[in-house]
CSV table of C-alpha atoms in Angstrom, one decimal:
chain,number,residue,atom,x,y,z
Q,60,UNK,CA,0.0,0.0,0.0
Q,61,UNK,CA,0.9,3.0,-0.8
Q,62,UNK,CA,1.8,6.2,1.9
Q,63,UNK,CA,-1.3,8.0,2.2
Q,64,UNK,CA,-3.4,4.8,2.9
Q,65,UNK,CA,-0.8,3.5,5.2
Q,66,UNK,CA,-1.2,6.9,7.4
Q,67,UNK,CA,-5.0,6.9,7.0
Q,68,UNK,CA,-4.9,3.3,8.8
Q,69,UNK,CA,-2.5,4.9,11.6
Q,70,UNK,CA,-3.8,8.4,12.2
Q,71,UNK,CA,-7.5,7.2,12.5
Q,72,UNK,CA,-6.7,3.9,14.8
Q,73,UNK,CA,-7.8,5.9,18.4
Q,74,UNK,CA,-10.6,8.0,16.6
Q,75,UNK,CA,-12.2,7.0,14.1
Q,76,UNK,CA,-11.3,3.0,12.8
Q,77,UNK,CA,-13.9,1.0,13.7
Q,78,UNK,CA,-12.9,-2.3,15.7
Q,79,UNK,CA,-13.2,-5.0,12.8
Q,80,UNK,CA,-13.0,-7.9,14.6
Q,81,UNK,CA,-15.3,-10.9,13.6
Q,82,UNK,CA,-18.3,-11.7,15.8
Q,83,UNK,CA,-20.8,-15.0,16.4
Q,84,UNK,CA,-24.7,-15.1,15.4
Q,85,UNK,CA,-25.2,-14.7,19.5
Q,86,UNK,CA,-23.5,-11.1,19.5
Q,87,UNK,CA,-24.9,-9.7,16.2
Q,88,UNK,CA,-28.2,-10.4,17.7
Q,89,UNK,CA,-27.7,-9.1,21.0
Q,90,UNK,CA,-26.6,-5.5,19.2
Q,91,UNK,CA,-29.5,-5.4,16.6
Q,92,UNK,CA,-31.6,-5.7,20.4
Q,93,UNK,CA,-29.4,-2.9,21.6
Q,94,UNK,CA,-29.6,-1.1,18.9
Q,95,UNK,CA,-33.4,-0.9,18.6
Q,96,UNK,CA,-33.4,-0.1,22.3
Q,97,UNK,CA,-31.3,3.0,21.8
Q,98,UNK,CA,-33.7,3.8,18.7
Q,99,UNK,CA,-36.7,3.8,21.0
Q,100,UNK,CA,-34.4,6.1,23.3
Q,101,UNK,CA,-33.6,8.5,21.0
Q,102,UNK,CA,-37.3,8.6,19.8
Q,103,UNK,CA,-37.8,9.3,23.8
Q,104,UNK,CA,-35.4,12.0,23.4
Q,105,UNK,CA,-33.3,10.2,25.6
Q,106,UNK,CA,-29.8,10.8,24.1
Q,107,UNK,CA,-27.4,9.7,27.1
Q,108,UNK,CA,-29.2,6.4,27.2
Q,109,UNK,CA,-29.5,5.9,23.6
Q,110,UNK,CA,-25.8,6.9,23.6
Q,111,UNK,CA,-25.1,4.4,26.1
Q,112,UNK,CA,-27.2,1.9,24.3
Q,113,UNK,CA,-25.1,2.5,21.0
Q,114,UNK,CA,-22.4,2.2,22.1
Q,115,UNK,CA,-23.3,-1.3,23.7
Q,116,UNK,CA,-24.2,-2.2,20.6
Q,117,UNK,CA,-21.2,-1.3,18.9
Q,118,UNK,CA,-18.8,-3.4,22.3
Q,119,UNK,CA,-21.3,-6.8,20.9
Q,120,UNK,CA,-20.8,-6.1,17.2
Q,121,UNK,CA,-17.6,-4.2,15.8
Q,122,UNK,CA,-18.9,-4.1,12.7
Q,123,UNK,CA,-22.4,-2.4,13.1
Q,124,UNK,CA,-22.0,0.2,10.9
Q,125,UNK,CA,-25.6,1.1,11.7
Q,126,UNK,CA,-24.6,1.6,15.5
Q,127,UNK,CA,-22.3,3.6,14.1
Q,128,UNK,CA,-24.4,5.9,12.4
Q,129,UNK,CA,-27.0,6.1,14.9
Q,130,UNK,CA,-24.1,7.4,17.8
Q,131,UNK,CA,-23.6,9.9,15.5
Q,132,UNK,CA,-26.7,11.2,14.8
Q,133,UNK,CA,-27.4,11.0,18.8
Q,134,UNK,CA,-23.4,12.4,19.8
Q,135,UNK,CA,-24.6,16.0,16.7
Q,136,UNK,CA,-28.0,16.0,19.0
Q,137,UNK,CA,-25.9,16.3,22.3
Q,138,UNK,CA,-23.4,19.1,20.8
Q,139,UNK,CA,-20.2,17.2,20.4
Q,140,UNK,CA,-20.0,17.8,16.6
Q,141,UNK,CA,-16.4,16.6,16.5
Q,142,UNK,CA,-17.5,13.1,18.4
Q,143,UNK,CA,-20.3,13.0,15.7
Q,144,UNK,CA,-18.0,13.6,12.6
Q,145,UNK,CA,-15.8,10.4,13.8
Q,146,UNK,CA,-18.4,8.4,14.2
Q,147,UNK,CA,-19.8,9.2,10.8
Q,148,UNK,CA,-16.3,8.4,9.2
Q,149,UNK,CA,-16.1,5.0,11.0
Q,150,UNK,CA,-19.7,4.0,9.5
Q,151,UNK,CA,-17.8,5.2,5.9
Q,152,UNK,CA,-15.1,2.7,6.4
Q,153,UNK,CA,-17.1,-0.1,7.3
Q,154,UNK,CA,-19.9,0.7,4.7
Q,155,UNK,CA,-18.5,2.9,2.2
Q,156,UNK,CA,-21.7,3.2,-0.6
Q,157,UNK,CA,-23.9,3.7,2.9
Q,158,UNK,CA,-25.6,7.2,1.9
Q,159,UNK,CA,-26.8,7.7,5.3
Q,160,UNK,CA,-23.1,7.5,6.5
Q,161,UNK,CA,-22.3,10.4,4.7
Q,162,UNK,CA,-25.3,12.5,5.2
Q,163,UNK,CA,-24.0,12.5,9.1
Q,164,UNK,CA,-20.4,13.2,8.3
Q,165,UNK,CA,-22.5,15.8,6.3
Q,166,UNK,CA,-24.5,17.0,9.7
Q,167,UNK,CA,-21.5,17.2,11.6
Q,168,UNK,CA,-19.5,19.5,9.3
Q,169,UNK,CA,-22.0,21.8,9.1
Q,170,UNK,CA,-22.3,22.3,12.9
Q,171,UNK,CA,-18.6,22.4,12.8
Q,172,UNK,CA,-19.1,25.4,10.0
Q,173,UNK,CA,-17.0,23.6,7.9
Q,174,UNK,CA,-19.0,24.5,4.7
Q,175,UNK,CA,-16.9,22.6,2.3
Q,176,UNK,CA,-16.6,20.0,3.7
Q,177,UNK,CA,-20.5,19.4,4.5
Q,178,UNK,CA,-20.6,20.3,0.8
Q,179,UNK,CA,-18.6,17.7,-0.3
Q,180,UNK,CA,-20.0,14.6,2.3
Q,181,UNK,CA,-23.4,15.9,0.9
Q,182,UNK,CA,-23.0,15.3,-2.8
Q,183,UNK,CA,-21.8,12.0,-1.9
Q,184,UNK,CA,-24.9,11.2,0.0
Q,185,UNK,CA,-27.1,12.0,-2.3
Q,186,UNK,CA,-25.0,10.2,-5.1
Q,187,UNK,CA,-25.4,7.1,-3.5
Q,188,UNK,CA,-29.1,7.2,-2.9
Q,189,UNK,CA,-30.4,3.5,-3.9
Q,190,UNK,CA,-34.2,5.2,-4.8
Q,191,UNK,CA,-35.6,8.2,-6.2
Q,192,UNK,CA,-37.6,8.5,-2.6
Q,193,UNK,CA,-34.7,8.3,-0.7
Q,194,UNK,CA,-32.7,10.8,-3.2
Q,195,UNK,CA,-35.1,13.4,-2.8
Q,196,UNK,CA,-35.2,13.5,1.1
Q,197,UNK,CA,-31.7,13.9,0.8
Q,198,UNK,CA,-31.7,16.7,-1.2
Q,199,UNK,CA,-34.2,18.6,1.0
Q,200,UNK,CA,-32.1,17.8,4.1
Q,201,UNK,CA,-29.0,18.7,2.5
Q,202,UNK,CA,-29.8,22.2,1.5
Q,203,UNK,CA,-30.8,23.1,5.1
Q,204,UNK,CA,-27.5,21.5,6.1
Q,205,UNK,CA,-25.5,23.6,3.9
Q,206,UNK,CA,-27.8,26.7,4.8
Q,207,UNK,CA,-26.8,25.8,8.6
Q,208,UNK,CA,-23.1,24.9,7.9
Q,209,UNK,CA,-22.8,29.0,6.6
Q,210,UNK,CA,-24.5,30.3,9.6
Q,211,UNK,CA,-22.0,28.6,11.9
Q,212,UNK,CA,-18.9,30.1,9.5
Q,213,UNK,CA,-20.7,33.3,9.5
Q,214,UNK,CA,-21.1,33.3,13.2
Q,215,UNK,CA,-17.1,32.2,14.1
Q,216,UNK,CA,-16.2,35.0,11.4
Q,217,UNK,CA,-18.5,37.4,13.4
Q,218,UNK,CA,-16.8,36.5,16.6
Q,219,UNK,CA,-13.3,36.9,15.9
Q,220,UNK,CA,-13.8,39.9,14.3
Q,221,UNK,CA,-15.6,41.0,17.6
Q,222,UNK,CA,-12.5,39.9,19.2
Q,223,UNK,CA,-10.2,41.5,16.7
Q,224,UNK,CA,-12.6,44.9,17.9
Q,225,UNK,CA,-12.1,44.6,21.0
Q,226,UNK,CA,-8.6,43.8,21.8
Q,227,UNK,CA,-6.5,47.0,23.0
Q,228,UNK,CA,-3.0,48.4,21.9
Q,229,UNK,CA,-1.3,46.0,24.5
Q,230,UNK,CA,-2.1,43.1,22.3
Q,231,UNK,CA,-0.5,44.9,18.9
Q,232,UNK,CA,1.7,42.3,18.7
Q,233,UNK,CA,-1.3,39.4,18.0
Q,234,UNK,CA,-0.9,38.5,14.6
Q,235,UNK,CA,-4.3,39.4,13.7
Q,236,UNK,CA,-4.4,43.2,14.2
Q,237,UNK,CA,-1.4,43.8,12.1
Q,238,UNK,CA,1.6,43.3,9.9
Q,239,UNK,CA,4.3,40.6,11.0
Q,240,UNK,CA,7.1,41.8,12.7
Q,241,UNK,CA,9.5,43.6,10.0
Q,242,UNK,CA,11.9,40.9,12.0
Q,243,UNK,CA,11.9,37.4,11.3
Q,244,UNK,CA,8.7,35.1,12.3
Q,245,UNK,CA,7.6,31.2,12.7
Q,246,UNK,CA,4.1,30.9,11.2
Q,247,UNK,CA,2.5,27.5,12.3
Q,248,UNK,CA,-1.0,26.8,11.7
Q,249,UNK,CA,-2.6,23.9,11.6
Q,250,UNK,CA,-1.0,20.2,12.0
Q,251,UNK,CA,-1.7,17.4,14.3
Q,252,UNK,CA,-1.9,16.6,17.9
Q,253,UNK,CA,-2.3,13.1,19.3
Q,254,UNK,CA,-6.3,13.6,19.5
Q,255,UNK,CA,-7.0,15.9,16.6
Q,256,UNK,CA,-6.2,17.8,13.0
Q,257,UNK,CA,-5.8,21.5,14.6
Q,258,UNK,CA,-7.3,24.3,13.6
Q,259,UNK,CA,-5.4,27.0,14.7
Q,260,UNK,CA,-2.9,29.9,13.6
Q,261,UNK,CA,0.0,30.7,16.2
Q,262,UNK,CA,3.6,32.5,15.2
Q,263,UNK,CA,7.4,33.1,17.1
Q,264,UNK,CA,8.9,36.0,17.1
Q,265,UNK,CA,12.5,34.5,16.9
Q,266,UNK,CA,13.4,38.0,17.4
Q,267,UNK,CA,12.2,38.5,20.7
Q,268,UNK,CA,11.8,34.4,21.4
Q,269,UNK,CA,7.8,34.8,22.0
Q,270,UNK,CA,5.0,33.5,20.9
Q,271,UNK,CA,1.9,35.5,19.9
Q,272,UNK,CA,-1.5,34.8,20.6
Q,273,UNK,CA,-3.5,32.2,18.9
Q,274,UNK,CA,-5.8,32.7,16.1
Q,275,UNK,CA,-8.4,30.2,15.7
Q,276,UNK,CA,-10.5,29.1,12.2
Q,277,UNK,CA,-12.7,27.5,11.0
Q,278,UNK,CA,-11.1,24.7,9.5
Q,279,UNK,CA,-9.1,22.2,10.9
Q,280,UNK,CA,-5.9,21.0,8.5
Q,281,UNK,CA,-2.9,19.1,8.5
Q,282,UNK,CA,-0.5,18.2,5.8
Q,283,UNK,CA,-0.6,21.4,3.9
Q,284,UNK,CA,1.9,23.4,2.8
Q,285,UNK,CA,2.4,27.3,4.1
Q,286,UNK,CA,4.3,30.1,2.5
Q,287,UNK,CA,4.1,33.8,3.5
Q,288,UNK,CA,4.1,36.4,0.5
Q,289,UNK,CA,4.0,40.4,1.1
Q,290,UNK,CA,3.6,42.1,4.3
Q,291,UNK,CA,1.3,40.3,5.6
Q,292,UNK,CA,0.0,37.6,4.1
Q,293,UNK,CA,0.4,33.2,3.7
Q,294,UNK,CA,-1.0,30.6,1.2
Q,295,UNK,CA,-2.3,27.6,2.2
Q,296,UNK,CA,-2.5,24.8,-0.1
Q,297,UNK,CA,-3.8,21.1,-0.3
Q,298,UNK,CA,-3.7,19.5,3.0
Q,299,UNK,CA,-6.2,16.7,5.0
Q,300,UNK,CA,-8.8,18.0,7.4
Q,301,UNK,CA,-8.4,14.6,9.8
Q,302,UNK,CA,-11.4,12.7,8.2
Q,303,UNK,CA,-12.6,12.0,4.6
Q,304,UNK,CA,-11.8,15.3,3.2
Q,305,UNK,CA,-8.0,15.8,1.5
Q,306,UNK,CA,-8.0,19.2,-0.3
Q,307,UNK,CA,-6.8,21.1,-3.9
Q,308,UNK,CA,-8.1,24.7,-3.3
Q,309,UNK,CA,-5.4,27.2,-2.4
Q,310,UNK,CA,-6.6,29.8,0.6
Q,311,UNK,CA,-5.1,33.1,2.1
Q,312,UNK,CA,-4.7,34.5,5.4
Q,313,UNK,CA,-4.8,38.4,5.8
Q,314,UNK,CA,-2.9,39.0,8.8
Q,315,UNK,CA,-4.4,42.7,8.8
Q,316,UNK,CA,-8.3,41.4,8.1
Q,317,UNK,CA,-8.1,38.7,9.9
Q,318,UNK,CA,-9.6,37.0,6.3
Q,319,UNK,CA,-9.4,34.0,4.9
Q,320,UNK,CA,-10.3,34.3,1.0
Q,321,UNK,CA,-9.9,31.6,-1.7
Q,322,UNK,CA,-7.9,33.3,-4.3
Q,323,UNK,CA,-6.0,30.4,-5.6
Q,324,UNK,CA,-6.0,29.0,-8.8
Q,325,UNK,CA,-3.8,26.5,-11.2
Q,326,UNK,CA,-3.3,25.6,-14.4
Q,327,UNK,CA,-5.2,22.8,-15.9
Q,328,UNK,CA,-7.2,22.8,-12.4
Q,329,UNK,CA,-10.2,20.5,-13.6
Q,330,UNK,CA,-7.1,17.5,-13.6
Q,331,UNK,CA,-5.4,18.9,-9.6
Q,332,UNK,CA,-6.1,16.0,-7.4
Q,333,UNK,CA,-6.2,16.1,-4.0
Q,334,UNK,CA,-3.3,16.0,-1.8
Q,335,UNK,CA,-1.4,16.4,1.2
Q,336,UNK,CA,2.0,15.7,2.9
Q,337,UNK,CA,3.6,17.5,-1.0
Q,338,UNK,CA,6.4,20.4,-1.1
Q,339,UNK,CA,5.2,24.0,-2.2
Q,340,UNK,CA,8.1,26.7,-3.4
Q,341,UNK,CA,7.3,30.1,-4.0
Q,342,UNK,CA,8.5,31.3,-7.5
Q,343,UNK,CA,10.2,34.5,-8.9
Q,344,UNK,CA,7.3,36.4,-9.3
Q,345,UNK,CA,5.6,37.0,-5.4
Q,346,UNK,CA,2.5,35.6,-6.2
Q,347,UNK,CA,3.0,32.7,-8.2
Q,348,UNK,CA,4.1,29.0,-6.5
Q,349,UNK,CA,5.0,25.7,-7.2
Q,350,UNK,CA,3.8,22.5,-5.4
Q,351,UNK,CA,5.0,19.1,-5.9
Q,352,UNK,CA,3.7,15.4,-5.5
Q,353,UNK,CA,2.0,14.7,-2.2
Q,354,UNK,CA,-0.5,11.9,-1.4
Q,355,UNK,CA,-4.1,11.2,-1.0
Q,356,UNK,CA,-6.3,7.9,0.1
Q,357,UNK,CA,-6.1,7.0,-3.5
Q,358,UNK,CA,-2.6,6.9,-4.2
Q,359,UNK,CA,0.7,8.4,-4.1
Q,360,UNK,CA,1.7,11.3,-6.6
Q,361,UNK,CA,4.8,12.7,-8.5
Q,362,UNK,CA,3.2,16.1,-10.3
Q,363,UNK,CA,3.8,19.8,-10.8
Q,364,UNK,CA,1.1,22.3,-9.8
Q,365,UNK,CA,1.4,25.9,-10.5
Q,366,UNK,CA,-0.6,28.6,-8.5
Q,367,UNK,CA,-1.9,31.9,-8.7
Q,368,UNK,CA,-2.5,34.1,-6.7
Q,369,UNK,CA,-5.1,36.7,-7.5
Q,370,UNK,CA,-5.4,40.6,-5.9
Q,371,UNK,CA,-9.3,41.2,-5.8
């Protein structure tokens, strides 16, 4: 196997890989019982016992993909979105044409804000629709998901530029009310810790050997690859968001607006796959780069990708 699916295996092992080990007749029956009980829970409106019931389920069968999908659904109803989304990607593993399966990864991006994302986890639900019926409740349901996964954004945008408002001249040197330091600076953002992808911006001043306060967004990635250009802003291209979704869309951060736009394009862009874990260069002219080879879940690449940036 290639890299990419050899680090899927690894990086997903505590969160989000199902346990796949085999089970008797006796078991499976015991969690379809379970199962049904935390149904009748969750009708109740009983998430911590239909929780607790799922997950019973899940400890008899390893495999239940429906379990799964159901802990999910009940995990988004309690508020733990993040809980939710890995529960959704297990039930993708183990049953990967499941509609349903993607429809809650689809849930839980959207109360995460992570529009793209829910976007993309959407249109695979509804491809995979086995009837006309079922395609057409999907659709409905997926356009107030979407419309809820742009609220959230909105909202988070809304509150860091509150935040941005309301900070005082004692925090100039946060790196989202200004310019970088003229002197030199460690931009980080993003990567992985030994729970989750991050989501967060956070810079050294080597010059003064501190670190500035964090910046959060809305979107978590690792993977990627980061180059500043001008005053005051960075690209970020490609990179894997911790669950199904590996990216090709170039974004920037404004260190002065506090903004993320996507500005990005290549050449030949309708054949850019998907990567992470490649090497970006920046070339002579300021705003155009270079990336090169990567991975994704399908296989490992050896490509050049040019990038533009645009001015609006």
């Amino acid at each position: 196997p290639h890299y990419g699916s050899d680090l899927l295996a690894e990086t997903l092992a505590k969160s989000t890989e199902p346990r796949l080990d085999s089970c008797d007749a006796e078991e499976g029956v015991a969690a379809q019982q379970l199962r049904a009980e935390g149904n009748q829970a969750f009708v109740r409106g009983d998430m911590a016992q239909a929780a607790t019931l799922y997950s019973k389920a899940i400890e008899a069968d390893p495999q239940s993909y429906l379990a799964y999908g159901n802990r999910s659904a009940c995990l988004l109803k309690q508020g733990d979105a993040r809980a939710a989304l890995r529960d959704a990607v297990c039930a993708i593993r183990l049953r990967p044409r499941w509609a349903k399966a993607y429809y809650r990864e689809a849930a839980a991006c959207a109360a995460l804000g992570q529009c793209d994302a829910a976007k993309s986890a959407a249109m695979a639900a509804i491809e995979l629709a086995t009837s006309d019926h079922e395609r057409a409740a999907l659709t409905k349901q997926v356009a107030d998901l979407l419309g809820q996964a742009a609220r959230v954004a909105k909202s988070e945008e809304q509150k860091r530029e509150e935040r941005a408002g309301s900070s005082d001249s004692a925090e100039s040197d946060d790196p989202g009310l200004g310019t970088l330091s003229s002197g030199p600076v460690l931009c980080i953002f993003g990567g992985r810790s030994n729970d989750a992808v991050l989501a967060d911006l956070v810079s050294f001043d080597l010059a003064k050997c501190t670190w500035r306060k964090p910046v959060d967004s809305s979107f978590s990635r690792c993977g990627h690859s980061l180059t500043r250009f001008g005053d005051h802003r960075f690209l970020v291209f490609g990179g894997w968001d911790g669950g199904a979704g590996v990216h090709s869309s170039g974004l920037v951060y404004d260190f002065t607006s506090r903004m993320w736009t996507e500005c990005c394009s290549t050449q030949h862009s309708d054949q850019v796959e998907e990567r992470f874990s490649h090497s970006m260069t920046q070339l002579v002219n300021e705003y155009e780069f270079a990336a090169f080879g990567g991975v994704n879940f399908a296989k490992d690449l050896a490509d050049f990708v040019l990038l533009s940036v645009h001015e609006d």
